[in-house]
CSV table of C-alpha atoms and ligand atoms in Angstrom, one decimal:
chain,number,residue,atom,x,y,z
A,13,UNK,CA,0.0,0.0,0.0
A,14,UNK,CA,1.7,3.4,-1.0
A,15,UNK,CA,0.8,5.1,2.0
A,16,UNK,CA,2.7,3.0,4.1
A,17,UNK,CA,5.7,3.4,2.2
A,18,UNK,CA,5.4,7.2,3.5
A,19,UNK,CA,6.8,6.3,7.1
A,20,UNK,CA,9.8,4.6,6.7
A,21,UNK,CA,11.6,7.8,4.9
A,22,UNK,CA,10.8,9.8,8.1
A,23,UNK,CA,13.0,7.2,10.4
A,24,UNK,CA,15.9,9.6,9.2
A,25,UNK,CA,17.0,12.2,11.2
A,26,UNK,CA,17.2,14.1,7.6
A,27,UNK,CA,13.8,13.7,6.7
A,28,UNK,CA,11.3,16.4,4.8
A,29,UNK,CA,9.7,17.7,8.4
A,30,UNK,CA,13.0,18.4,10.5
A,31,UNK,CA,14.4,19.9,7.5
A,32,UNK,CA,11.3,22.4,7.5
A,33,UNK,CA,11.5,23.0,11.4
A,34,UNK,CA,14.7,23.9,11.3
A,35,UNK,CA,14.0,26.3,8.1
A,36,UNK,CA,11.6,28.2,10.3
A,37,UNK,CA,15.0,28.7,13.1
A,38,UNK,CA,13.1,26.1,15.5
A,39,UNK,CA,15.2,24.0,17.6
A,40,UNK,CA,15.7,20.2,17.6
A,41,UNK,CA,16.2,18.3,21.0
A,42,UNK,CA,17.8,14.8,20.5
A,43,UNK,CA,16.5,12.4,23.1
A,44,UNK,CA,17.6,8.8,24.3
A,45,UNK,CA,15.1,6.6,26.3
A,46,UNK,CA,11.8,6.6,26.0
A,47,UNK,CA,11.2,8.1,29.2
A,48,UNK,CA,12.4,11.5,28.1
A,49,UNK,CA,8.7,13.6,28.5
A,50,UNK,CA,8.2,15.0,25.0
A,51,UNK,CA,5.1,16.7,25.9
A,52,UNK,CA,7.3,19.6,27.8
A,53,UNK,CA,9.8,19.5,25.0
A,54,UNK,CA,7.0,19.7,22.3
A,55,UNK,CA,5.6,22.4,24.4
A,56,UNK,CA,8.2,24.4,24.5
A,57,UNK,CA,8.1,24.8,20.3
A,58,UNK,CA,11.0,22.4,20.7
A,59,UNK,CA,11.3,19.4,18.8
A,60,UNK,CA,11.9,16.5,20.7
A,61,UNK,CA,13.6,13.1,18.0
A,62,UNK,CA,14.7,10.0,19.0
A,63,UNK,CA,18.4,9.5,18.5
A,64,UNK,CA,18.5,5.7,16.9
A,65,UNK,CA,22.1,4.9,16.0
A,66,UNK,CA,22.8,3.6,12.9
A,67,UNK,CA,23.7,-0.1,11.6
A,68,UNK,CA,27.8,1.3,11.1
A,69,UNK,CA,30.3,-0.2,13.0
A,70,UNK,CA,31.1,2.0,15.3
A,71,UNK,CA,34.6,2.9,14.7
A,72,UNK,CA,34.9,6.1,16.7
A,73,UNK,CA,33.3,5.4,19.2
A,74,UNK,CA,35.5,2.1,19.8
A,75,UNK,CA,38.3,4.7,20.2
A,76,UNK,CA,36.6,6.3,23.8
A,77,UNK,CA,34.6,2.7,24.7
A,78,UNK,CA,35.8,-0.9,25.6
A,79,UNK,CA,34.4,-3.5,24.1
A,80,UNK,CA,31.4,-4.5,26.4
A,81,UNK,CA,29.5,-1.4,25.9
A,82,UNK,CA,26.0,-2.2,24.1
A,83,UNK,CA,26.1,-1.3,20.4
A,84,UNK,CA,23.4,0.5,20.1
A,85,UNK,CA,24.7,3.0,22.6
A,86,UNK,CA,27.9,3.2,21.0
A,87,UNK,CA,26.2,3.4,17.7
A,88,UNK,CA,24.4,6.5,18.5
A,89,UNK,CA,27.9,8.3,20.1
A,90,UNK,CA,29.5,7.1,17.1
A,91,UNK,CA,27.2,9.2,14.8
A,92,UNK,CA,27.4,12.3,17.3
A,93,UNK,CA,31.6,12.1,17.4
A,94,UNK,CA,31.4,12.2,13.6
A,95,UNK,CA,29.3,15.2,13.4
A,96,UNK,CA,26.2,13.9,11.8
A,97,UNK,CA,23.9,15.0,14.7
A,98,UNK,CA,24.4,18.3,13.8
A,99,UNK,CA,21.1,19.4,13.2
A,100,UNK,CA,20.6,19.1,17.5
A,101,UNK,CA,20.5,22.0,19.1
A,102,UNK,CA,20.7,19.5,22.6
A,103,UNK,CA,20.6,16.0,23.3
A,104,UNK,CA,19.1,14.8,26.5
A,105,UNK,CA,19.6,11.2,28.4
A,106,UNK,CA,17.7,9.4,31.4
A,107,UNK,CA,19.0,7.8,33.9
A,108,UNK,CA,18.2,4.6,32.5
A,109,UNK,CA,21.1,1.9,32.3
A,110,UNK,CA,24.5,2.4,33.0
A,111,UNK,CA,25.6,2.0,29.2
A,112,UNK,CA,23.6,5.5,29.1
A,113,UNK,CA,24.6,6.9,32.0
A,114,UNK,CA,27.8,6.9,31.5
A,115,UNK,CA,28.2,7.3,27.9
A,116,UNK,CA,26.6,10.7,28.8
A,117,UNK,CA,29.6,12.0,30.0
A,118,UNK,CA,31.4,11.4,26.4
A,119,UNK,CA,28.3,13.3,24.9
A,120,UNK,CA,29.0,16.3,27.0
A,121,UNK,CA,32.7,16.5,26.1
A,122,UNK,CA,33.6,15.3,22.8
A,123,UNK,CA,30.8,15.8,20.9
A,124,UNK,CA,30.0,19.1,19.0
A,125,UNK,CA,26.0,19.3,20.5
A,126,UNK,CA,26.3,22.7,22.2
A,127,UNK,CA,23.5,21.7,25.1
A,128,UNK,CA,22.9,18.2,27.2
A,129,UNK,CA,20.6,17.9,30.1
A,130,UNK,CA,20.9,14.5,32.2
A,131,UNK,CA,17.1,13.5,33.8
A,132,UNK,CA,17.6,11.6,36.6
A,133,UNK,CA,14.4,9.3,36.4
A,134,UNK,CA,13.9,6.9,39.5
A,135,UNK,CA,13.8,3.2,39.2
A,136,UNK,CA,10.9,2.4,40.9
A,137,UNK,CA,7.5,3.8,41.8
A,138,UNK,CA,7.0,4.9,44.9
A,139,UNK,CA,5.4,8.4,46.2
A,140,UNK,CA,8.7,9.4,47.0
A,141,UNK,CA,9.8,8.4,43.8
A,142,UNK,CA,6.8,10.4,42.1
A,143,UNK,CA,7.9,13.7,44.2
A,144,UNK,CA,11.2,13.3,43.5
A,145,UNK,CA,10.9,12.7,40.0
A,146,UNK,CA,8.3,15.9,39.3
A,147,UNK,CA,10.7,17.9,41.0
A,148,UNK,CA,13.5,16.6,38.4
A,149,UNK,CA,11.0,17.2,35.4
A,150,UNK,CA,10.3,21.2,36.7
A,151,UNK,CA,14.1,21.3,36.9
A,152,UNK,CA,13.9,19.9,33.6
A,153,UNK,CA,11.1,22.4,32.3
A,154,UNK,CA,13.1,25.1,33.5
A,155,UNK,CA,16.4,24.2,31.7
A,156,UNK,CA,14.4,24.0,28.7
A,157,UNK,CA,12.9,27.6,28.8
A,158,UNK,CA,16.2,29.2,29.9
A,159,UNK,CA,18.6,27.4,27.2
A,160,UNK,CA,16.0,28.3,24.2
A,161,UNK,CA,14.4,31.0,25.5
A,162,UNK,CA,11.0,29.4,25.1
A,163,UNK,CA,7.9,29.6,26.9
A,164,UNK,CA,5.9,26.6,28.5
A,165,UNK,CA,2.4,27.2,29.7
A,166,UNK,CA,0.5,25.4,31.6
A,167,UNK,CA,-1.7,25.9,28.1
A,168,UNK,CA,0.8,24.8,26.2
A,169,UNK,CA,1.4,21.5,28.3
A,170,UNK,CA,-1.9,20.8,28.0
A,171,UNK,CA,-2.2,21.0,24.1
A,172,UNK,CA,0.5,18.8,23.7
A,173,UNK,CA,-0.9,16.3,25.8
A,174,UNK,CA,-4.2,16.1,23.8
A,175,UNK,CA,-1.6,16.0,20.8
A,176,UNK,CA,0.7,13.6,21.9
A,177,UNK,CA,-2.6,11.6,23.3
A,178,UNK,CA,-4.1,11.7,20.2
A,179,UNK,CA,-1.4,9.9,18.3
A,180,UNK,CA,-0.6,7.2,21.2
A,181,UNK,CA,-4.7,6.5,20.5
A,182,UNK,CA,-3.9,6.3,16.7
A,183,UNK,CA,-0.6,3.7,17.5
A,184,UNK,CA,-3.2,1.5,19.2
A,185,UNK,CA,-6.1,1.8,16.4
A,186,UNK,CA,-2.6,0.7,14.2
A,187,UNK,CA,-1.8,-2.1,16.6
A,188,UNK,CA,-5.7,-3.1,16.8
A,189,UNK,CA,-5.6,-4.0,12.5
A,190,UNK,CA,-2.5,-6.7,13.6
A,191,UNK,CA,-4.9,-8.8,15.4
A,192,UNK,CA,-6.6,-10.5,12.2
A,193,UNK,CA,-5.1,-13.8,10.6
A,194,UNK,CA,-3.7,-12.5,8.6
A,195,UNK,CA,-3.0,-9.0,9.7
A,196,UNK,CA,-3.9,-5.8,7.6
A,197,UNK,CA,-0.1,-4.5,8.9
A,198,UNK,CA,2.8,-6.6,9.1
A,199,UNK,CA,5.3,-6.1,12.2
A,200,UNK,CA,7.8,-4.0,10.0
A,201,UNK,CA,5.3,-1.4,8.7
A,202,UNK,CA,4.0,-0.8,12.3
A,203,UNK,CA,7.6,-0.6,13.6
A,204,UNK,CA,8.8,1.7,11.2
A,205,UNK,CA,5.6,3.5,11.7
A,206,UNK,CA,5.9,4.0,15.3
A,207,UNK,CA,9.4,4.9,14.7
A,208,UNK,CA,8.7,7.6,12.3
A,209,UNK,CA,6.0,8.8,15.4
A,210,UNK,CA,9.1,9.6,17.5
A,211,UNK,CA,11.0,11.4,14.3
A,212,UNK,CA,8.7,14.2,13.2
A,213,UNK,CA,6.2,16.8,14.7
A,214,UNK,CA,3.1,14.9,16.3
A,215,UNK,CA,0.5,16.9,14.8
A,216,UNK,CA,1.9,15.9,11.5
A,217,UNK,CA,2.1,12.1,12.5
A,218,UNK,CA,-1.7,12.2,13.5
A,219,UNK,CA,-2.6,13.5,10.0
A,220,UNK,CA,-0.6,10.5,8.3
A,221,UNK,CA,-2.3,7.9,10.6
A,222,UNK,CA,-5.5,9.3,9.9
A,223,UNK,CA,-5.1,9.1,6.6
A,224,UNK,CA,-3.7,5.8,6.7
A,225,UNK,CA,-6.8,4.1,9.2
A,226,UNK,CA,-9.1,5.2,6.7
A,227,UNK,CA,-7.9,4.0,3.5
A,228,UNK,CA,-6.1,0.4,5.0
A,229,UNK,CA,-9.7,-1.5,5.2
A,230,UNK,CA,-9.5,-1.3,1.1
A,231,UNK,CA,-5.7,-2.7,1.3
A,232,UNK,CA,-5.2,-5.4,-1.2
A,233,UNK,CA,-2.0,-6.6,-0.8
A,234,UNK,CA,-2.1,-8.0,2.6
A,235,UNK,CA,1.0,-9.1,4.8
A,236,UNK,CA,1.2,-13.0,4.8
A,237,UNK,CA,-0.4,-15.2,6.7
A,238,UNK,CA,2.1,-16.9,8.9
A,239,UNK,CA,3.3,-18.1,12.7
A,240,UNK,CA,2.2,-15.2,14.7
A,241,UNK,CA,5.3,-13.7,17.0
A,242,UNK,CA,5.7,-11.3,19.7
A,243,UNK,CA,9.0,-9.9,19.7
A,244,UNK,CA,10.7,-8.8,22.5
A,245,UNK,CA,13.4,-6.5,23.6
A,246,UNK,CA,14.8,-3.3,24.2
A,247,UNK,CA,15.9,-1.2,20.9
A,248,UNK,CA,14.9,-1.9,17.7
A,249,UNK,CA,15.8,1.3,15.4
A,250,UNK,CA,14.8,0.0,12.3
A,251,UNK,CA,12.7,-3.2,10.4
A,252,UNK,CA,15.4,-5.1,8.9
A,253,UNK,CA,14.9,-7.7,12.1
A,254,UNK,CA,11.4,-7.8,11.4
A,255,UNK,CA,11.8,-7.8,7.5
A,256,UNK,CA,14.1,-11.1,8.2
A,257,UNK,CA,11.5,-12.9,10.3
A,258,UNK,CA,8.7,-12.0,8.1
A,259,UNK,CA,10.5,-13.7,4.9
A,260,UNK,CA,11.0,-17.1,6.8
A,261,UNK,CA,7.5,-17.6,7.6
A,262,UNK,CA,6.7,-15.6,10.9
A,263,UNK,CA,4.1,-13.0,10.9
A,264,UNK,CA,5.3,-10.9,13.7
A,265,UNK,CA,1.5,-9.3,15.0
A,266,UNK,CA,2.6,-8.1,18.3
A,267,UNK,CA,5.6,-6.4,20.5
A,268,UNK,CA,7.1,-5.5,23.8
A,269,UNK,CA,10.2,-3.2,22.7
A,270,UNK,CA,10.7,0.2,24.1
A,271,UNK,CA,10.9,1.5,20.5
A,272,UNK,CA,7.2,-0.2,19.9
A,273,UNK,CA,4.2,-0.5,22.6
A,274,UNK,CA,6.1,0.0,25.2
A,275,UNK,CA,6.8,3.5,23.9
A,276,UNK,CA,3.0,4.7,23.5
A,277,UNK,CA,0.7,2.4,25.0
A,278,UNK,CA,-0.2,4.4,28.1
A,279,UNK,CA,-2.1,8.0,28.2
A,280,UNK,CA,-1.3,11.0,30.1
A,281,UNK,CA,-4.7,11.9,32.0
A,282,UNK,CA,-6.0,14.8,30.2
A,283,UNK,CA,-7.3,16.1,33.0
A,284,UNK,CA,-5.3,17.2,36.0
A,285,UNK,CA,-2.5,19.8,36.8
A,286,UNK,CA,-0.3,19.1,33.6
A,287,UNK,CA,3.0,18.4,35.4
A,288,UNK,CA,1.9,16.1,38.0
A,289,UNK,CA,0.3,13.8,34.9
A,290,UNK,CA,2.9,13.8,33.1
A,291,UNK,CA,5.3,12.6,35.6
A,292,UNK,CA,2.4,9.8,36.5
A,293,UNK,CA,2.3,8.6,33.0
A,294,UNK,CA,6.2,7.8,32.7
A,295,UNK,CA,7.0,6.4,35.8
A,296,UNK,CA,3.8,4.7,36.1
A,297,UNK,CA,4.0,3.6,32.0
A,298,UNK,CA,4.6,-0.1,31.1
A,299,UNK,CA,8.6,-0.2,32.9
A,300,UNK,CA,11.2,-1.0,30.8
A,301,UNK,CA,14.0,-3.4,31.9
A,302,UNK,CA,16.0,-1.1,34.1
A,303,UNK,CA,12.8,-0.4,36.3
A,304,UNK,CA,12.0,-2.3,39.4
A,305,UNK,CA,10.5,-4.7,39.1
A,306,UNK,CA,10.0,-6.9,36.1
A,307,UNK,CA,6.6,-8.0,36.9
A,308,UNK,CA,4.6,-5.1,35.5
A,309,UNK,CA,6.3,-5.9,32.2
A,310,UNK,CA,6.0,-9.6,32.1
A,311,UNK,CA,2.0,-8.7,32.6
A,312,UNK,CA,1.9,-6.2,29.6
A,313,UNK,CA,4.0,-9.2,27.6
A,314,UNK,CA,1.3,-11.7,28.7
A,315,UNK,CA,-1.6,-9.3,27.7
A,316,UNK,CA,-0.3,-8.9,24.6
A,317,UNK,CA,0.5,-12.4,23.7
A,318,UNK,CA,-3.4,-12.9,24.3
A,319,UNK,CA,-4.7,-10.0,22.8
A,320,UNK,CA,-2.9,-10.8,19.6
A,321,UNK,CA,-3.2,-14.7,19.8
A,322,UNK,CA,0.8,-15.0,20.0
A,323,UNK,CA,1.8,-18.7,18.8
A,324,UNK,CA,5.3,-18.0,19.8
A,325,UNK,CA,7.7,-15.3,21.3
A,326,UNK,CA,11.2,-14.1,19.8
A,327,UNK,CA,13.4,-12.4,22.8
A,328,UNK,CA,16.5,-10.5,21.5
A,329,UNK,CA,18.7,-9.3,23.9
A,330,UNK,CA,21.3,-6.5,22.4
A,331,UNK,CA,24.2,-7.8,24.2
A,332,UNK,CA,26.4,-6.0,26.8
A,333,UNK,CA,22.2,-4.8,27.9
A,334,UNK,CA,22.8,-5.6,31.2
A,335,UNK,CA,19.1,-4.7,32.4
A,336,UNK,CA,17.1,-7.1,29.5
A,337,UNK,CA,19.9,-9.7,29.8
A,338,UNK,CA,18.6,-10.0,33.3
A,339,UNK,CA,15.4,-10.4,32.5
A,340,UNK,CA,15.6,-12.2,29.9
A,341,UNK,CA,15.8,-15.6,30.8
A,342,UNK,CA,13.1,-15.1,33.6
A,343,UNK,CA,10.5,-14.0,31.0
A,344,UNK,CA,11.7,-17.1,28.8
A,345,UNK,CA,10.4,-19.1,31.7
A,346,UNK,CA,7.1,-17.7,32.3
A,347,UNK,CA,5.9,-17.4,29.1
A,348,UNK,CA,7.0,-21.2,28.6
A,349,UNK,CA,5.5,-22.5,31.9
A,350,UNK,CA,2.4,-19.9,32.2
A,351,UNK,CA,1.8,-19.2,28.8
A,352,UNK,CA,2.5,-22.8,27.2
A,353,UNK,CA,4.3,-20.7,24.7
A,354,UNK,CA,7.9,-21.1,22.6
A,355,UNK,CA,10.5,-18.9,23.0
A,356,UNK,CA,13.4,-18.4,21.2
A,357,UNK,CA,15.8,-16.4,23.5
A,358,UNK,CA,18.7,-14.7,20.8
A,359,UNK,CA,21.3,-11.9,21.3
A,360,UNK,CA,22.0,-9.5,18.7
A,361,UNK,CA,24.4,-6.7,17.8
A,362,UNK,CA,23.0,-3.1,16.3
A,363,UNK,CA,25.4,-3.4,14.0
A,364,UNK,CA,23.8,-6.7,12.8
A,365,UNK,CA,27.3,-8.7,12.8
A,366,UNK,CA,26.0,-12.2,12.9
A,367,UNK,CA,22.7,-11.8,11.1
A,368,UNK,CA,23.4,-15.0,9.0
A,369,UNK,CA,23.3,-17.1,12.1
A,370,UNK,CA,20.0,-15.3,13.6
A,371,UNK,CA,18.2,-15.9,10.4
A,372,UNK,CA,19.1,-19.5,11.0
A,373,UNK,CA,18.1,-19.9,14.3
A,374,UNK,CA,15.3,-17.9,13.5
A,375,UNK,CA,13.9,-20.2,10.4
A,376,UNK,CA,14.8,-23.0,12.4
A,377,UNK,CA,12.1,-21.8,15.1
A,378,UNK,CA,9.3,-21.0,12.7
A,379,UNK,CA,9.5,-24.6,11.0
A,380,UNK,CA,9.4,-26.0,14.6
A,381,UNK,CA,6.2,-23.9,14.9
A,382,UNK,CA,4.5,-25.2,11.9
A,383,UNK,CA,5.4,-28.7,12.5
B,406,LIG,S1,19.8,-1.4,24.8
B,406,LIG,FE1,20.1,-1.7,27.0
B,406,LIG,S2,22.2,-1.1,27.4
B,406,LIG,FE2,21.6,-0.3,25.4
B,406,LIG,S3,20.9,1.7,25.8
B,406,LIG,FE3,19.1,0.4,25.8
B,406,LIG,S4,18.8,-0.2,28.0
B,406,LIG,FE4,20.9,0.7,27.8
């Protein structure tokens, strides 16, 4: 379908809408984990993109990092040291894992990006935890407005809520067309889709999706029918994974990646004093690995695998993750024993060095399911 050929274009960090923000003198804030809260940035007239790395090795970055740093980390550091971030007027990191953490420093010093803010986001929930961290995010409002000399209302909060809202309930009505057999999207369209969600102005997104939902009931040429997969993990910054399991037979109809539900599945209430929602909604979103505990997660997986009638589960671990490699094998052995389910547990570089033996391993799973 041509429209969804639209999306995957945007995924760059050079596509047609940042080009045209940046025309207009607006700036671009570069952002790492997924619980960076756009909604200030956007209301700020900020633009807030996800920084995804890139399939290079990364040879610069090798220079400043040993060897068991995660790749997609390094990836993205590798692309800032060699001046291709350029269009960022700031990046910003969470405290998420230590690859992150840490790396940060690197950012701050040898890269060209002329502002970074660190957000130190708790790793639990607790009330404390929830003072603590809308403290951190006023803090973080207020760096905002001083280093671009923006204004954010409490009106302006509130718009991007509805906007950012708006397109998290548009992701779902996307995720909602994978649960036929077969699905009216495959896994790599609504990847790159939700991708390109975190790449350009919302508003803009929300036009594309509607667009999209009310023309794909007429699609034609259907994804295959196949083993239907939830895939797991923490990054994915492109569909060439999901491109690779959808040509050996799996139909991959559902996810729990922090560039895929994980990233919009929850709301910000609407109504409510802006800031204090806003906090609720990350901390309290569907955790990634880093957050304590698992448990909460391993629900939203076993949700899913029933609300998309999972056959089997794909968990790729990036390696040198320490948080998902953790996790990992535990989730393996609840699906199996709970669930009934097989899982395939794999590990993976971003820079897709051994993608010859994944596709293997990976074919060699989906004939097992169809036996
Ligand atoms: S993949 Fe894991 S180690 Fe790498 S940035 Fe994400 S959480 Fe950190």
């Amino acid at each position: 379908m041509e429209l969804l050929e639209l999306f995957r274009p945007l995924i760059s960090a050079d596509n047609k809408f940042i080009r045209e923000w940046k025309s207009r003198n607006k700036p671009v804030l570069g952002y790492a984990c997924s619980y960076t809260p756009e909604e200030i940035v956007y209301a700020g007239g900020i633009l807030p993109i996800r920084v995804l790395g890139s399939f290079e090795p990364p040879k610069l970055a090798d220079i400043y990092l040993p060897v068991n740093v995660c790749s997609f980390a390094k990836s993205c550091l590798d692309r800032a040291l060699k001046e291709e971030y350029s269009l960022l007027d700031g990046y910003v990191v969470s405290n998420s894992c230590d690859n992150q953490n840490k790396i940060y420093d690197l950012w701050r010093h040898c890269t060209a990006i002329p502002r970074t803010y660190f957000i130190n986001t708790p790793h639990s929930i607790t009330e404390n935890a929830l003072k603590f961290f809308c403290k951190e995010l006023e803090r973080f409002k207020e760096w905002l407005m001083n280093s671009f000399k923006s204004e954010i209302s409490e009106e302006n909060l509130k718009n991007a809520i509805e906007t950012f809202n708006e397109n998290r309930r548009l992701l779902r009505q996307l995720y909602e067309l994978r649960k036929p057999n077969p699905p009216l999207v495959s896994g790599s369209e609504a990847l790159e889709i939700v991708l390109s969600s975190m790449m350009i102005p919302k508003n803009e997104h929300n036009k594309l999706l509607h667009e999209l939902l009310d023309g794909i009931e007429r699609r034609e040429d259907l994804p295959k029918e196949g083993e239907r997969l939830l895939v797991s993990g923490t990054v994915m910054s492109n569909s060439k994974i999901l491109r690779l399991i959808e040509g050996v037979g799996g139909c991959v109809v559902a996810d729990d990646l922090c560039t895929g539900s994980r990233y919009f599945w929850d709301l910000v209430k609407e109504n409510g004093e802006p800031m204090t929602t806003i906090t609720e909604r990350y901390l309290r979103k569907i955790p990634c690995p880093f957050m304590y505990s698992s448990e909460e997660r391993f629900k939203h997986v076993r949700e899913m695998v029933k609300l998309f009638d999972v056959e089997g589960v794909l968990i790729f671990s990036l390696k040198s993750c320490d948080v998902y490699s953790f996790d990992a094998p535990l989730l393996a052995e609840e699906l199996r024993e709970n669930e009934g389910l097989p899982v395939l547990c794999l590990e993976w570089e971003h820079t897709l060095s051994g993608i010859a033996q994944l596709r293997t391993r990976i074919e060699a799973f989906i004939e097992m399911l169809e036996e």
